[in-house]
XYZ file of C-alpha atoms in Angstrom:
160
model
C 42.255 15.411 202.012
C 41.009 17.931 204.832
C 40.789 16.668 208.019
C 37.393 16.743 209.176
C 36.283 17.679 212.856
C 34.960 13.678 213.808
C 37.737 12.067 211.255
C 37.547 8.143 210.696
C 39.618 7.586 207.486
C 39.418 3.955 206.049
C 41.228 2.402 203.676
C 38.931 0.997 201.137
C 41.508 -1.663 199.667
C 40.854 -3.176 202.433
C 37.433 -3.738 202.969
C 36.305 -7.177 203.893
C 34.511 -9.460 201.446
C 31.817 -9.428 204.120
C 31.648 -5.351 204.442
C 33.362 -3.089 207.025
C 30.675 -2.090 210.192
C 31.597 0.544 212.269
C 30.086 1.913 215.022
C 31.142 6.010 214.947
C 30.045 7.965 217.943
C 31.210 11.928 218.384
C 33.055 12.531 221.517
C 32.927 15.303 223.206
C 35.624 17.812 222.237
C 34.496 16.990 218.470
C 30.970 17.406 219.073
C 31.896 21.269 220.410
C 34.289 21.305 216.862
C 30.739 20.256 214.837
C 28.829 22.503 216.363
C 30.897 25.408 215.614
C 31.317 24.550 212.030
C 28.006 24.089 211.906
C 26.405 27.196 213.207
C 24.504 25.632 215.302
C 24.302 26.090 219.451
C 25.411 23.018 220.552
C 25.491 19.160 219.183
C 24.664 17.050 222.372
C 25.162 13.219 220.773
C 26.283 12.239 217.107
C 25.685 8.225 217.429
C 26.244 6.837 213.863
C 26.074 3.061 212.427
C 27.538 2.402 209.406
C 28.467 -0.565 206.812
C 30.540 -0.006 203.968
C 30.907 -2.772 200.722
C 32.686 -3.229 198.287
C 32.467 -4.907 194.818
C 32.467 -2.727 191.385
C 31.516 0.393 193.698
C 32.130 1.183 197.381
C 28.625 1.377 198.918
C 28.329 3.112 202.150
C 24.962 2.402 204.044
C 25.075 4.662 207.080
C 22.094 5.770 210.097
C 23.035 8.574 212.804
C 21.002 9.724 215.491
C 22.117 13.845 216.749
C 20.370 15.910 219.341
C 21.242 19.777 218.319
C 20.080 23.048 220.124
C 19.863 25.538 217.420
C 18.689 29.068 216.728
C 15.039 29.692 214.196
C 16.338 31.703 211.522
C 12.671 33.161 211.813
C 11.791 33.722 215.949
C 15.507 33.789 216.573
C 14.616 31.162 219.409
C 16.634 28.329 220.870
C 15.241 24.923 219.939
C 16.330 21.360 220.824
C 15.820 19.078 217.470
C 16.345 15.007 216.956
C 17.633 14.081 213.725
C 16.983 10.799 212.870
C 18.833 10.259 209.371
C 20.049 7.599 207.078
C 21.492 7.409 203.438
C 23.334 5.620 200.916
C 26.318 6.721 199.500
C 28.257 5.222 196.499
C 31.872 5.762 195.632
C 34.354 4.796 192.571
C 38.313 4.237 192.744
C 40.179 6.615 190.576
C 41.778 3.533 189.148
C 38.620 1.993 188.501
C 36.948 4.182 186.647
C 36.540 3.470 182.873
C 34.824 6.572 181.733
C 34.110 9.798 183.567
C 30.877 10.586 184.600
C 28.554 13.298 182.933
C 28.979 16.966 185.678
C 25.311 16.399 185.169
C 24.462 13.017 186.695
C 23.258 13.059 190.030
C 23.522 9.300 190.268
C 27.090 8.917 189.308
C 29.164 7.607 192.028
C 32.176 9.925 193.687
C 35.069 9.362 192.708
C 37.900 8.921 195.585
C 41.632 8.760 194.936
C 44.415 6.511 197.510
C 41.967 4.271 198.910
C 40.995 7.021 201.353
C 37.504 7.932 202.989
C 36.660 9.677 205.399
C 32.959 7.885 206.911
C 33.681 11.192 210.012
C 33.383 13.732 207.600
C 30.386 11.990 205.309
C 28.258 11.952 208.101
C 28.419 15.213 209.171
C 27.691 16.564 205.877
C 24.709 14.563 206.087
C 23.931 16.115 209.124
C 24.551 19.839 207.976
C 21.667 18.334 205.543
C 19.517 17.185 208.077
C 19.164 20.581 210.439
C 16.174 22.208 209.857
C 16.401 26.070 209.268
C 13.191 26.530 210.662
C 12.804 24.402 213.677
C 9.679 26.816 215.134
C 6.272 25.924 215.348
C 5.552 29.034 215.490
C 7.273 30.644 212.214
C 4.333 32.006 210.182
C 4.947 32.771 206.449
C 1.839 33.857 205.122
C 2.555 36.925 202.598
C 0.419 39.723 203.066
C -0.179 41.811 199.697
C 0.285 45.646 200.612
C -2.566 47.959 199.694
C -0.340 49.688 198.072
C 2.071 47.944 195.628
C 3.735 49.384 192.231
C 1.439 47.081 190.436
C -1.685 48.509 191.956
C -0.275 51.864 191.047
C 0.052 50.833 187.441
C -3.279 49.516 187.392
C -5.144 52.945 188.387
C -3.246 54.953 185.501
C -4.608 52.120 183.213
C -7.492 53.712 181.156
C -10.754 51.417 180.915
């Protein structure tokens, strides 16, 4: 398992018949570490809420709230954005599984090995999901057609 930059590893054999809430919130020094492996200019808060239950599947309901500064890959400009995010997550024991899953089902659950999970590093992939790439306003995308293209060339040596 890699250790991830906000780590909060639980052990899922011992999840509560009730569920498991946690309450994950970056600090500082790993809010810097996010930020870097993010590529993004800084992560100011990383508040997360999260219950995680158990029965055939481990089901991990989660909601974060992160305030980034990051650079438009378009006006190069430095923009605050809030992320307001939440997702669902589901999650298979090695030992339980029966059957493996199909490389081609999206639904299937991941499968986790030694009761380990790391809720830290789930919700920061969630939040490298969450960043918009083009944070600007102002970012215009409207393709203009050159006078001159090679299919406009082609078209002129085309005899009528």
């Amino acid at each position: 398992m890699t250790t991830s930059e906000m780590p909060c590893v639980i052990d899922t054999s011992k999840i509560p018949s009730n569920g498991l809430e946690l309450k994950l919130d970056a600090t500082p020094a790993q809010k810097e570490k996010i930020a870097e492996r993010l590529g993004i200019i800084r992560l100011s808060e990383l508040k997360s809420r999260v219950l995680v239950t158990k029965d055939t599947f481990i089901t991990v309901h989660a909601s974060f709230t992160a305030q980034v500064i990051q650079k438009d890959v378009v006006t190069n400009e430095a923009l605050p954005q809030t992320i307001n995010e939440s997702f669902d997550e589901v999650f298979i024991e090695k030992k339980d599984l029966k059957e493996p899953f199909s490389e081609n089902d999206l639904d299937a659950p991941e499968v986790i090995e030694n009761h380990q999970l790391d809720i830290g590093e789930l919700i920061i992939q969630y939040l490298s999901l969450s960043l918009d790439d083009f944070p600007s306003e102002r970012a215009d995308f409207v393709y203009r057609e050159k006078e001159e293209n090679p299919f406009s060339v082609l078209k002129k040596l085309k005899k009528d």
